[in-house]
PDB file of C-alpha atoms and ligand atoms in Angstrom:
ATOM      1  CA  MET F   5       3.742  -2.003 -23.179  1.00  0.00           C
ATOM      2  CA  ASN F   6       2.644  -5.480 -21.839  1.00  0.00           C
ATOM      3  CA  ALA F   7       0.419  -5.536 -18.645  1.00  0.00           C
ATOM      4  CA  SER F   8       3.413  -5.544 -16.058  1.00  0.00           C
ATOM      5  CA  ALA F   9       5.106  -2.699 -18.022  1.00  0.00           C
ATOM      6  CA  ALA F  10       2.136  -0.625 -17.336  1.00  0.00           C
ATOM      7  CA  VAL F  11       2.195  -1.051 -13.700  1.00  0.00           C
ATOM      8  CA  ALA F  12       4.496   1.387 -12.054  1.00  0.00           C
ATOM      9  CA  ALA F  13       7.181   0.705  -9.517  1.00  0.00           C
ATOM     10  CA  ALA F  14       8.129   3.213  -6.742  1.00  0.00           C
ATOM     11  CA  VAL F  15      11.290   4.192  -5.181  1.00  0.00           C
ATOM     12  CA  VAL F  16      11.214   5.764  -1.530  1.00  0.00           C
ATOM     13  CA  PRO F  17      14.275   7.239  -0.178  1.00  0.00           C
ATOM     14  CA  ALA F  18      14.406   7.158   3.267  1.00  0.00           C
ATOM     15  CA  ALA F  19      17.938   6.764   4.436  1.00  0.00           C
ATOM     16  CA  GLY F  20      18.426  10.261   5.454  1.00  0.00           C
ATOM     17  CA  ARG F  21      19.227  11.363   9.167  1.00  0.00           C
ATOM     18  CA  GLY F  22      16.810  14.309   9.314  1.00  0.00           C
ATOM     19  CA  GLU F  23      19.216  16.474  10.435  1.00  0.00           C
ATOM     20  CA  ARG F  24      16.998  19.705  10.198  1.00  0.00           C
ATOM     21  CA  LEU F  25      14.048  17.690  12.303  1.00  0.00           C
ATOM     22  CA  GLY F  26      16.520  17.815  15.235  1.00  0.00           C
ATOM     23  CA  PRO F  27      18.001  15.183  17.295  1.00  0.00           C
ATOM     24  CA  GLY F  28      16.309  12.031  17.353  1.00  0.00           C
ATOM     25  CA  ALA F  29      15.275   8.509  15.236  1.00  0.00           C
ATOM     26  CA  PRO F  30      16.111   8.974  11.681  1.00  0.00           C
ATOM     27  CA  LYS F  31      13.481  11.015  10.010  1.00  0.00           C
ATOM     28  CA  ALA F  32      11.554   8.559   7.918  1.00  0.00           C
ATOM     29  CA  LEU F  33      11.165   6.464  11.575  1.00  0.00           C
ATOM     30  CA  ARG F  34       9.761   9.292  13.442  1.00  0.00           C
ATOM     31  CA  GLU F  35       6.070   9.011  14.246  1.00  0.00           C
ATOM     32  CA  LEU F  36       3.071  10.953  13.095  1.00  0.00           C
ATOM     33  CA  GLY F  37      -0.142   9.923  14.770  1.00  0.00           C
ATOM     34  CA  GLY F  38       1.845   6.953  16.215  1.00  0.00           C
ATOM     35  CA  VAL F  39       3.018   5.653  12.687  1.00  0.00           C
ATOM     36  CA  PRO F  40       6.285   6.243  11.432  1.00  0.00           C
ATOM     37  CA  LEU F  41       6.565   8.731   8.409  1.00  0.00           C
ATOM     38  CA  LEU F  42       7.960   5.794   6.093  1.00  0.00           C
ATOM     39  CA  VAL F  43       4.917   3.784   6.836  1.00  0.00           C
ATOM     40  CA  HIS F  44       2.554   6.657   5.873  1.00  0.00           C
ATOM     41  CA  ALA F  45       4.281   7.304   2.741  1.00  0.00           C
ATOM     42  CA  VAL F  46       4.416   3.661   1.612  1.00  0.00           C
ATOM     43  CA  ARG F  47       0.691   3.384   2.315  1.00  0.00           C
ATOM     44  CA  ALA F  48      -0.006   6.517   0.112  1.00  0.00           C
ATOM     45  CA  LEU F  49       1.843   5.012  -2.669  1.00  0.00           C
ATOM     46  CA  ALA F  50       0.344   1.131  -2.180  1.00  0.00           C
ATOM     47  CA  ARG F  51      -3.286   3.167  -2.018  1.00  0.00           C
ATOM     48  CA  SER F  52      -2.779   3.783  -5.932  1.00  0.00           C
ATOM     49  CA  ARG F  53      -3.804   1.029  -8.372  1.00  0.00           C
ATOM     50  CA  ALA F  54      -0.941   2.364 -10.932  1.00  0.00           C
ATOM     51  CA  VAL F  55       1.658   0.918  -8.535  1.00  0.00           C
ATOM     52  CA  GLY F  56       2.546  -2.493  -8.311  1.00  0.00           C
ATOM     53  CA  LEU F  57       5.685  -2.656  -6.312  1.00  0.00           C
ATOM     54  CA  VAL F  58       7.300  -0.359  -3.630  1.00  0.00           C
ATOM     55  CA  VAL F  59      11.059  -0.366  -2.993  1.00  0.00           C
ATOM     56  CA  VAL F  60      12.420   1.218   0.154  1.00  0.00           C
ATOM     57  CA  ALA F  61      15.837   2.535   0.629  1.00  0.00           C
ATOM     58  CA  ALA F  62      16.605   2.521   4.092  1.00  0.00           C
ATOM     59  CA  PRO F  63      19.420   3.473   6.263  1.00  0.00           C
ATOM     60  CA  ALA F  64      22.345   1.143   5.708  1.00  0.00           C
ATOM     61  CA  ASP F  65      22.378   0.118   9.449  1.00  0.00           C
ATOM     62  CA  GLY F  66      18.295  -0.208   9.502  1.00  0.00           C
ATOM     63  CA  VAL F  67      17.442  -2.389   6.869  1.00  0.00           C
ATOM     64  CA  ALA F  68      16.138  -5.168   9.047  1.00  0.00           C
ATOM     65  CA  GLU F  69      14.461  -2.953  11.560  1.00  0.00           C
ATOM     66  CA  VAL F  70      12.410  -1.307   8.315  1.00  0.00           C
ATOM     67  CA  VAL F  71      11.435  -4.746   6.982  1.00  0.00           C
ATOM     68  CA  ALA F  72       9.999  -5.859  10.645  1.00  0.00           C
ATOM     69  CA  LEU F  73       8.542  -2.025  10.634  1.00  0.00           C
ATOM     70  CA  LEU F  74       6.750  -2.624   7.361  1.00  0.00           C
ATOM     71  CA  ASP F  75       5.619  -6.155   8.440  1.00  0.00           C
ATOM     72  CA  SER F  76       4.242  -4.997  11.601  1.00  0.00           C
ATOM     73  CA  HIS F  77       2.005  -2.411   9.991  1.00  0.00           C
ATOM     74  CA  GLY F  78      -0.019  -4.615   7.722  1.00  0.00           C
ATOM     75  CA  LEU F  79       1.752  -3.598   4.390  1.00  0.00           C
ATOM     76  CA  ASP F  80       2.860  -7.645   3.616  1.00  0.00           C
ATOM     77  CA  GLY F  81      -0.091  -7.803   1.279  1.00  0.00           C
ATOM     78  CA  LYS F  82       1.716  -5.735  -1.424  1.00  0.00           C
ATOM     79  CA  ASP F  83       5.046  -6.295  -3.078  1.00  0.00           C
ATOM     80  CA  ILE F  84       7.279  -4.193  -0.774  1.00  0.00           C
ATOM     81  CA  ARG F  85      11.051  -4.788  -0.865  1.00  0.00           C
ATOM     82  CA  VAL F  86      13.705  -2.982   1.111  1.00  0.00           C
ATOM     83  CA  VAL F  87      17.417  -2.211   0.075  1.00  0.00           C
ATOM     84  CA  ALA F  88      20.067  -0.452   1.856  1.00  0.00           C
ATOM     85  CA  GLY F  89      20.131   3.135   1.221  1.00  0.00           C
ATOM     86  CA  GLY F  90      23.393   5.460   0.501  1.00  0.00           C
ATOM     87  CA  ALA F  91      25.161   8.514   1.579  1.00  0.00           C
ATOM     88  CA  THR F  92      23.226  10.899  -0.515  1.00  0.00           C
ATOM     89  CA  ARG F  93      19.523  10.873  -1.691  1.00  0.00           C
ATOM     90  CA  GLN F  94      20.795  10.465  -5.224  1.00  0.00           C
ATOM     91  CA  GLU F  95      22.714   7.329  -3.836  1.00  0.00           C
ATOM     92  CA  SER F  96      19.603   5.862  -2.084  1.00  0.00           C
ATOM     93  CA  VAL F  97      17.615   6.367  -5.358  1.00  0.00           C
ATOM     94  CA  ARG F  98      20.019   4.638  -7.506  1.00  0.00           C
ATOM     95  CA  LEU F  99      20.386   1.680  -5.222  1.00  0.00           C
ATOM     96  CA  GLY F 100      16.312   1.413  -5.116  1.00  0.00           C
ATOM     97  CA  LEU F 101      15.986   1.648  -8.796  1.00  0.00           C
ATOM     98  CA  ALA F 102      18.646  -1.026  -9.184  1.00  0.00           C
ATOM     99  CA  ALA F 103      16.464  -3.236  -7.366  1.00  0.00           C
ATOM    100  CA  ILE F 104      13.369  -3.078  -9.630  1.00  0.00           C
ATOM    101  CA  PRO F 105      12.972  -5.648 -12.178  1.00  0.00           C
ATOM    102  CA  GLU F 106      13.776  -5.183 -15.688  1.00  0.00           C
ATOM    103  CA  ASP F 107      10.221  -5.337 -17.216  1.00  0.00           C
ATOM    104  CA  VAL F 108       9.059  -2.541 -15.199  1.00  0.00           C
ATOM    105  CA  GLU F 109       8.941   0.648 -17.455  1.00  0.00           C
ATOM    106  CA  ILE F 110       7.442   3.437 -15.421  1.00  0.00           C
ATOM    107  CA  VAL F 111       9.126   4.384 -11.799  1.00  0.00           C
ATOM    108  CA  LEU F 112       8.013   6.745  -9.329  1.00  0.00           C
ATOM    109  CA  VAL F 113      10.418   8.242  -6.726  1.00  0.00           C
ATOM    110  CA  HIS F 114       8.618   9.481  -3.216  1.00  0.00           C
ATOM    111  CA  ASP F 115      10.439  10.997  -0.422  1.00  0.00           C
ATOM    112  CA  ALA F 116       9.598   9.108   2.807  1.00  0.00           C
ATOM    113  CA  ALA F 117       9.499  12.443   4.278  1.00  0.00           C
ATOM    114  CA  ARG F 118       6.247  13.266   2.050  1.00  0.00           C
ATOM    115  CA  PRO F 119       3.875  11.121   4.229  1.00  0.00           C
ATOM    116  CA  LEU F 120       0.391  12.703   3.144  1.00  0.00           C
ATOM    117  CA  VAL F 121       0.623  12.850  -0.346  1.00  0.00           C
ATOM    118  CA  PRO F 122      -2.922  12.081  -1.535  1.00  0.00           C
ATOM    119  CA  VAL F 123      -3.491   9.426  -3.982  1.00  0.00           C
ATOM    120  CA  GLU F 124      -4.657  11.554  -6.274  1.00  0.00           C
ATOM    121  CA  VAL F 125      -1.193  12.947  -6.872  1.00  0.00           C
ATOM    122  CA  VAL F 126       0.124   9.599  -7.246  1.00  0.00           C
ATOM    123  CA  ASP F 127      -2.120   8.741  -9.662  1.00  0.00           C
ATOM    124  CA  ALA F 128      -1.792  11.776 -12.023  1.00  0.00           C
ATOM    125  CA  VAL F 129       2.108  11.620 -11.745  1.00  0.00           C
ATOM    126  CA  ALA F 130       1.772   8.048 -13.071  1.00  0.00           C
ATOM    127  CA  ALA F 131      -0.914   8.741 -15.667  1.00  0.00           C
ATOM    128  CA  ALA F 132       1.189  11.495 -17.096  1.00  0.00           C
ATOM    129  CA  VAL F 133       4.173   9.124 -17.854  1.00  0.00           C
ATOM    130  CA  ARG F 134       2.087   6.399 -18.857  1.00  0.00           C
ATOM    131  CA  ALA F 135       0.600   8.911 -21.639  1.00  0.00           C
ATOM    132  CA  GLY F 136       4.131   9.445 -23.153  1.00  0.00           C
ATOM    133  CA  ALA F 137       5.923  12.105 -20.588  1.00  0.00           C
ATOM    134  CA  VAL F 138       9.679  10.895 -19.789  1.00  0.00           C
ATOM    135  CA  ALA F 139       9.560  12.901 -16.574  1.00  0.00           C
ATOM    136  CA  VAL F 140       6.452  14.252 -14.400  1.00  0.00           C
ATOM    137  CA  VAL F 141       6.786  16.740 -11.441  1.00  0.00           C
ATOM    138  CA  PRO F 142       4.028  17.259  -9.384  1.00  0.00           C
ATOM    139  CA  ALA F 143       4.348  20.964  -7.986  1.00  0.00           C
ATOM    140  CA  VAL F 144       2.293  24.000  -6.562  1.00  0.00           C
ATOM    141  CA  PRO F 145       2.610  27.634  -7.010  1.00  0.00           C
ATOM    142  CA  LEU F 146       4.660  29.875  -4.341  1.00  0.00           C
ATOM    143  CA  ALA F 147       3.372  31.985  -1.713  1.00  0.00           C
ATOM    144  CA  ASP F 148       6.247  33.937  -0.787  1.00  0.00           C
ATOM    145  CA  THR F 149       8.287  36.050  -3.284  1.00  0.00           C
ATOM    146  CA  VAL F 150      11.887  34.540  -3.872  1.00  0.00           C
ATOM    147  CA  LYS F 151      15.007  36.531  -4.368  1.00  0.00           C
ATOM    148  CA  ARG F 152      18.224  35.245  -5.595  1.00  0.00           C
ATOM    149  CA  VAL F 153      21.185  36.526  -3.327  1.00  0.00           C
ATOM    150  CA  GLU F 154      24.778  36.325  -2.937  1.00  0.00           C
ATOM    151  CA  SER F 155      25.350  33.639  -0.519  1.00  0.00           C
ATOM    152  CA  ASN F 156      27.095  35.367   2.868  1.00  0.00           C
ATOM    153  CA  PRO F 157      26.011  32.965   5.862  1.00  0.00           C
ATOM    154  CA  GLY F 158      25.363  34.824   8.883  1.00  0.00           C
ATOM    155  CA  GLY F 159      25.585  38.236   7.560  1.00  0.00           C
ATOM    156  CA  PRO F 160      23.578  40.559   5.164  1.00  0.00           C
ATOM    157  CA  GLU F 161      23.259  39.047   1.775  1.00  0.00           C
ATOM    158  CA  PRO F 162      23.123  41.159  -1.141  1.00  0.00           C
ATOM    159  CA  VAL F 163      20.020  40.758  -3.748  1.00  0.00           C
ATOM    160  CA  LEU F 164      20.995  39.617  -7.048  1.00  0.00           C
ATOM    161  CA  ASP F 165      17.364  39.818  -8.490  1.00  0.00           C
ATOM    162  CA  THR F 166      13.773  38.633  -8.167  1.00  0.00           C
ATOM    163  CA  PRO F 167      12.273  35.799 -10.426  1.00  0.00           C
ATOM    164  CA  ASP F 168       8.758  36.451 -11.319  1.00  0.00           C
ATOM    165  CA  ARG F 169       6.682  34.627  -9.211  1.00  0.00           C
ATOM    166  CA  ALA F 170       4.326  33.756 -11.754  1.00  0.00           C
ATOM    167  CA  THR F 171       6.434  31.482 -13.379  1.00  0.00           C
ATOM    168  CA  LEU F 172       7.922  29.612 -10.301  1.00  0.00           C
ATOM    169  CA  ARG F 173       6.840  26.297  -8.988  1.00  0.00           C
ATOM    170  CA  ALA F 174       7.837  24.336  -5.538  1.00  0.00           C
ATOM    171  CA  VAL F 175       8.018  20.815  -6.815  1.00  0.00           C
ATOM    172  CA  GLN F 176       7.087  17.816  -4.780  1.00  0.00           C
ATOM    173  CA  THR F 177       7.292  14.090  -5.090  1.00  0.00           C
ATOM    174  CA  PRO F 178       6.412  11.352  -6.273  1.00  0.00           C
ATOM    175  CA  GLN F 179       8.261  12.295  -9.438  1.00  0.00           C
ATOM    176  CA  GLY F 180       7.165  10.108 -12.427  1.00  0.00           C
ATOM    177  CA  PHE F 181       9.780   8.693 -15.079  1.00  0.00           C
ATOM    178  CA  ASP F 182      10.153   6.293 -18.131  1.00  0.00           C
ATOM    179  CA  ARG F 183      12.553   4.014 -16.277  1.00  0.00           C
ATOM    180  CA  ALA F 184      15.303   3.925 -18.972  1.00  0.00           C
ATOM    181  CA  THR F 185      15.741   7.727 -18.632  1.00  0.00           C
ATOM    182  CA  LEU F 186      15.725   7.847 -15.384  1.00  0.00           C
ATOM    183  CA  ALA F 187      18.275   5.009 -15.065  1.00  0.00           C
ATOM    184  CA  GLU F 188      20.401   6.654 -17.651  1.00  0.00           C
ATOM    185  CA  VAL F 189      20.672   9.796 -16.162  1.00  0.00           C
ATOM    186  CA  HIS F 190      21.376   8.325 -12.612  1.00  0.00           C
ATOM    187  CA  ALA F 191      24.230   6.371 -14.424  1.00  0.00           C
ATOM    188  CA  LYS F 192      25.683   9.780 -16.359  1.00  0.00           C
ATOM    189  CA  ALA F 193      25.658  11.445 -12.943  1.00  0.00           C
ATOM    190  CA  LEU F 194      27.396   8.853 -11.256  1.00  0.00           C
ATOM    191  CA  ALA F 195      30.099   9.107 -13.981  1.00  0.00           C
ATOM    192  CA  GLU F 196      30.509  12.582 -13.613  1.00  0.00           C
ATOM    193  CA  GLU F 197      31.126  12.264 -10.083  1.00  0.00           C
ATOM    194  CA  ALA F 198      33.751   9.635 -10.758  1.00  0.00           C
ATOM    195  CA  ALA F 199      35.669  11.874 -13.038  1.00  0.00           C
ATOM    196  CA  GLY F 200      35.698  14.425 -10.410  1.00  0.00           C
ATOM    197  CA  GLY F 201      32.520  16.227 -10.548  1.00  0.00           C
ATOM    198  CA  THR F 202      31.608  19.338 -13.168  1.00  0.00           C
ATOM    199  CA  GLY F 203      31.581  22.296 -10.512  1.00  0.00           C
ATOM    200  CA  VAL F 204      27.781  22.937 -11.022  1.00  0.00           C
ATOM    201  CA  PRO F 205      25.706  23.171  -7.975  1.00  0.00           C
ATOM    202  CA  PRO F 206      24.400  19.563  -6.908  1.00  0.00           C
ATOM    203  CA  VAL F 207      20.906  18.618  -8.328  1.00  0.00           C
ATOM    204  CA  THR F 208      18.414  17.977  -5.373  1.00  0.00           C
ATOM    205  CA  ASP F 209      15.704  16.110  -7.127  1.00  0.00           C
ATOM    206  CA  ASP F 210      15.334  13.466  -9.847  1.00  0.00           C
ATOM    207  CA  ALA F 211      13.805  15.503 -12.396  1.00  0.00           C
ATOM    208  CA  GLY F 212      16.736  18.020 -12.066  1.00  0.00           C
ATOM    209  CA  LEU F 213      19.135  15.059 -13.288  1.00  0.00           C
ATOM    210  CA  VAL F 214      16.813  14.593 -16.318  1.00  0.00           C
ATOM    211  CA  GLU F 215      16.976  18.468 -16.998  1.00  0.00           C
ATOM    212  CA  ARG F 216      20.611  18.466 -16.413  1.00  0.00           C
ATOM    213  CA  PHE F 217      21.124  15.850 -19.195  1.00  0.00           C
ATOM    214  CA  GLY F 218      18.783  17.679 -21.703  1.00  0.00           C
ATOM    215  CA  GLY F 219      15.573  15.651 -20.788  1.00  0.00           C
ATOM    216  CA  ARG F 220      12.031  17.180 -21.133  1.00  0.00           C
ATOM    217  CA  VAL F 221      10.581  17.598 -17.575  1.00  0.00           C
ATOM    218  CA  VAL F 222       6.731  18.211 -17.286  1.00  0.00           C
ATOM    219  CA  VAL F 223       4.924  19.580 -14.356  1.00  0.00           C
ATOM    220  CA  VAL F 224       1.399  18.370 -13.182  1.00  0.00           C
ATOM    221  CA  PRO F 225      -0.652  19.838 -10.330  1.00  0.00           C
ATOM    222  CA  GLY F 226       0.861  18.960  -6.880  1.00  0.00           C
ATOM    223  CA  HIS F 227      -1.054  19.330  -3.612  1.00  0.00           C
ATOM    224  CA  GLU F 228      -0.642  21.422  -0.419  1.00  0.00           C
ATOM    225  CA  GLU F 229      -0.599  18.009   1.770  1.00  0.00           C
ATOM    226  CA  ALA F 230       2.108  16.730  -0.261  1.00  0.00           C
ATOM    227  CA  PHE F 231       4.613  19.056   1.696  1.00  0.00           C
ATOM    228  CA  LYS F 232       7.590  17.648   2.980  1.00  0.00           C
ATOM    229  CA  VAL F 233       8.163  17.146   6.674  1.00  0.00           C
ATOM    230  CA  THR F 234      11.702  18.896   6.984  1.00  0.00           C
ATOM    231  CA  ARG F 235      11.781  20.977  10.322  1.00  0.00           C
ATOM    232  CA  PRO F 236       9.925  20.825  13.520  1.00  0.00           C
ATOM    233  CA  LEU F 237       7.250  22.846  12.607  1.00  0.00           C
ATOM    234  CA  ASP F 238       6.360  20.562   9.368  1.00  0.00           C
ATOM    235  CA  LEU F 239       5.532  17.730  11.860  1.00  0.00           C
ATOM    236  CA  VAL F 240       3.089  19.820  13.899  1.00  0.00           C
ATOM    237  CA  LEU F 241       1.658  20.725  10.616  1.00  0.00           C
ATOM    238  CA  ALA F 242       1.625  17.226   9.730  1.00  0.00           C
ATOM    239  CA  GLU F 243      -0.027  15.987  12.696  1.00  0.00           C
ATOM    240  CA  ALA F 244      -3.039  18.553  12.320  1.00  0.00           C
ATOM    241  CA  VAL F 245      -3.769  17.629   8.789  1.00  0.00           C
ATOM    242  CA  LEU F 246      -3.679  13.925   9.846  1.00  0.00           C
ATOM    243  CA  ALA F 247      -5.952  14.653  12.898  1.00  0.00           C
ATOM    244  CA  ARG F 248      -8.372  16.426  10.353  1.00  0.00           C
ATOM    245  CA  ARG F 249      -8.531  13.270   7.994  1.00  0.00           C
ATOM    246  CA  ARG F 250      -9.009  10.983  10.889  1.00  0.00           C
ATOM    247  CA  ALA F 251     -11.829  12.940  12.172  1.00  0.00           C
ATOM    248  CA  ALA F 252     -13.259  13.300   8.433  1.00  0.00           C
ATOM    249  CA  ASP F 253     -13.292   9.864   7.515  1.00  0.00           C
ATOM    250  CA  ALA F 254     -12.158   7.566  10.144  1.00  0.00           C
ATOM    251  CA  TYR F 255      -8.825   7.358   7.987  1.00  0.00           C
TER     252      TYR F 255
HETATM  253  N1  CTP S  18      17.422  10.475   1.755  1.00  0.00           N
HETATM  254  C1  CTP S  18      17.906   9.106   1.610  1.00  0.00           C
HETATM  255  N2  CTP S  18      19.392   8.962   1.525  1.00  0.00           N
HETATM  256  C2  CTP S  18      20.192   9.938   2.198  1.00  0.00           C
HETATM  257  C3  CTP S  18      19.410  11.108   2.194  1.00  0.00           C
HETATM  258  C4  CTP S  18      18.004  11.529   2.318  1.00  0.00           C
HETATM  259  O1  CTP S  18      17.388   8.223   1.228  1.00  0.00           O
HETATM  260  N3  CTP S  18      21.516   9.805   2.237  1.00  0.00           N
HETATM  261  C5  CTP S  18      16.229  10.684   1.635  1.00  0.00           C
HETATM  262  C6  CTP S  18      15.268  10.976   3.005  1.00  0.00           C
HETATM  263  O2  CTP S  18      15.225   9.755   3.989  1.00  0.00           O
HETATM  264  C7  CTP S  18      14.108  11.730   2.504  1.00  0.00           C
HETATM  265  C8  CTP S  18      14.375  12.209   1.214  1.00  0.00           C
HETATM  266  O3  CTP S  18      15.667  11.614   0.893  1.00  0.00           O
HETATM  267  O4  CTP S  18      13.080  10.737   2.639  1.00  0.00           O
HETATM  268  C9  CTP S  18      14.422  13.734   1.210  1.00  0.00           C
HETATM  269  O5  CTP S  18      15.615  14.140   1.870  1.00  0.00           O
HETATM  270  P1  CTP S  18      15.357  15.188   2.930  1.00  0.00           P
HETATM  271  O6  CTP S  18      13.996  15.848   3.302  1.00  0.00           O
HETATM  272  O7  CTP S  18      16.810  16.214   2.918  1.00  0.00           O
HETATM  273  O8  CTP S  18      15.887  14.173   4.490  1.00  0.00           O
HETATM  274  P2  CTP S  18      17.051  14.131   5.121  1.00  0.00           P
HETATM  275  O9  CTP S  18      18.339  14.153   4.352  1.00  0.00           O
HETATM  276  O10 CTP S  18      16.549  12.918   6.311  1.00  0.00           O
HETATM  277  O11 CTP S  18      16.828  15.323   6.162  1.00  0.00           O
HETATM  278  P3  CTP S  18      17.964  16.198   6.558  1.00  0.00           P
HETATM  279  O12 CTP S  18      18.607  17.000   5.221  1.00  0.00           O
HETATM  280  O13 CTP S  18      17.421  17.544   7.006  1.00  0.00           O
HETATM  281  O14 CTP S  18      19.317  15.430   7.259  1.00  0.00           O
HETATM  282 MG1   MG S  19      18.807  15.778   3.283  1.00  0.00          MG
END
């Protein structure tokens, strides 16, 4: 691997609406401590020496706004590019990936909605890919017991079974990949969709695509502060975590 190939590029899908967060701006542009979630997320990646380039997949109608936003937050010293995202997270990642130079061999994919990921997690994921894994996910053990149910929205749902919690992990981002592997599974998924789909449930993360096509995925320790801002209560928690960091070290 040459020097530029050893430096990772990161794709940040940021084109979602944030329906579950409630009415307001697109989620990536909602503020945490006065700074948009997206800016926090890009800073968290840029802080890692493993990351040389960040490609943001912005809402298709908000590319110019996102470029201006990143400039105004002093991120112009790093190599940061903005492309238009797509209708699904998977499409946004695929479009971001297409904007990464050919010689980059390690790609991280990080949700704009995970603004507080510690740099240690970013470094650990990139290091595991550099050490030879084709797909790496940071993850944490679950606090709750999980049950599989027969879906019956609005009504009682019969329980099918209860997986052994000790074997379950909640996965986070950034997820790290050998670039060729990630590009290949995204291309295969696109071809499947074009052919009318397969009837299997949709894959909700990039590592899931690697699994779907038979690749090996490994887990490294994640961090409780890498949680995803999904619902209003998550924003309350994120504000509290940020306030604690700012109090601790003038963050
Ligand atoms: N995302 C994206 N393009 C989409 C949909 C989602 O880039 N078409 C991104 C989001 O911006 C977010 C990440 O994927 O950073 C994780 O998705 P999620 O938490 O589901 O965010 P939203 O889709 O915005 O939220 P919701 O599902 O509540 O609408
Ligand atoms: Mg979503």
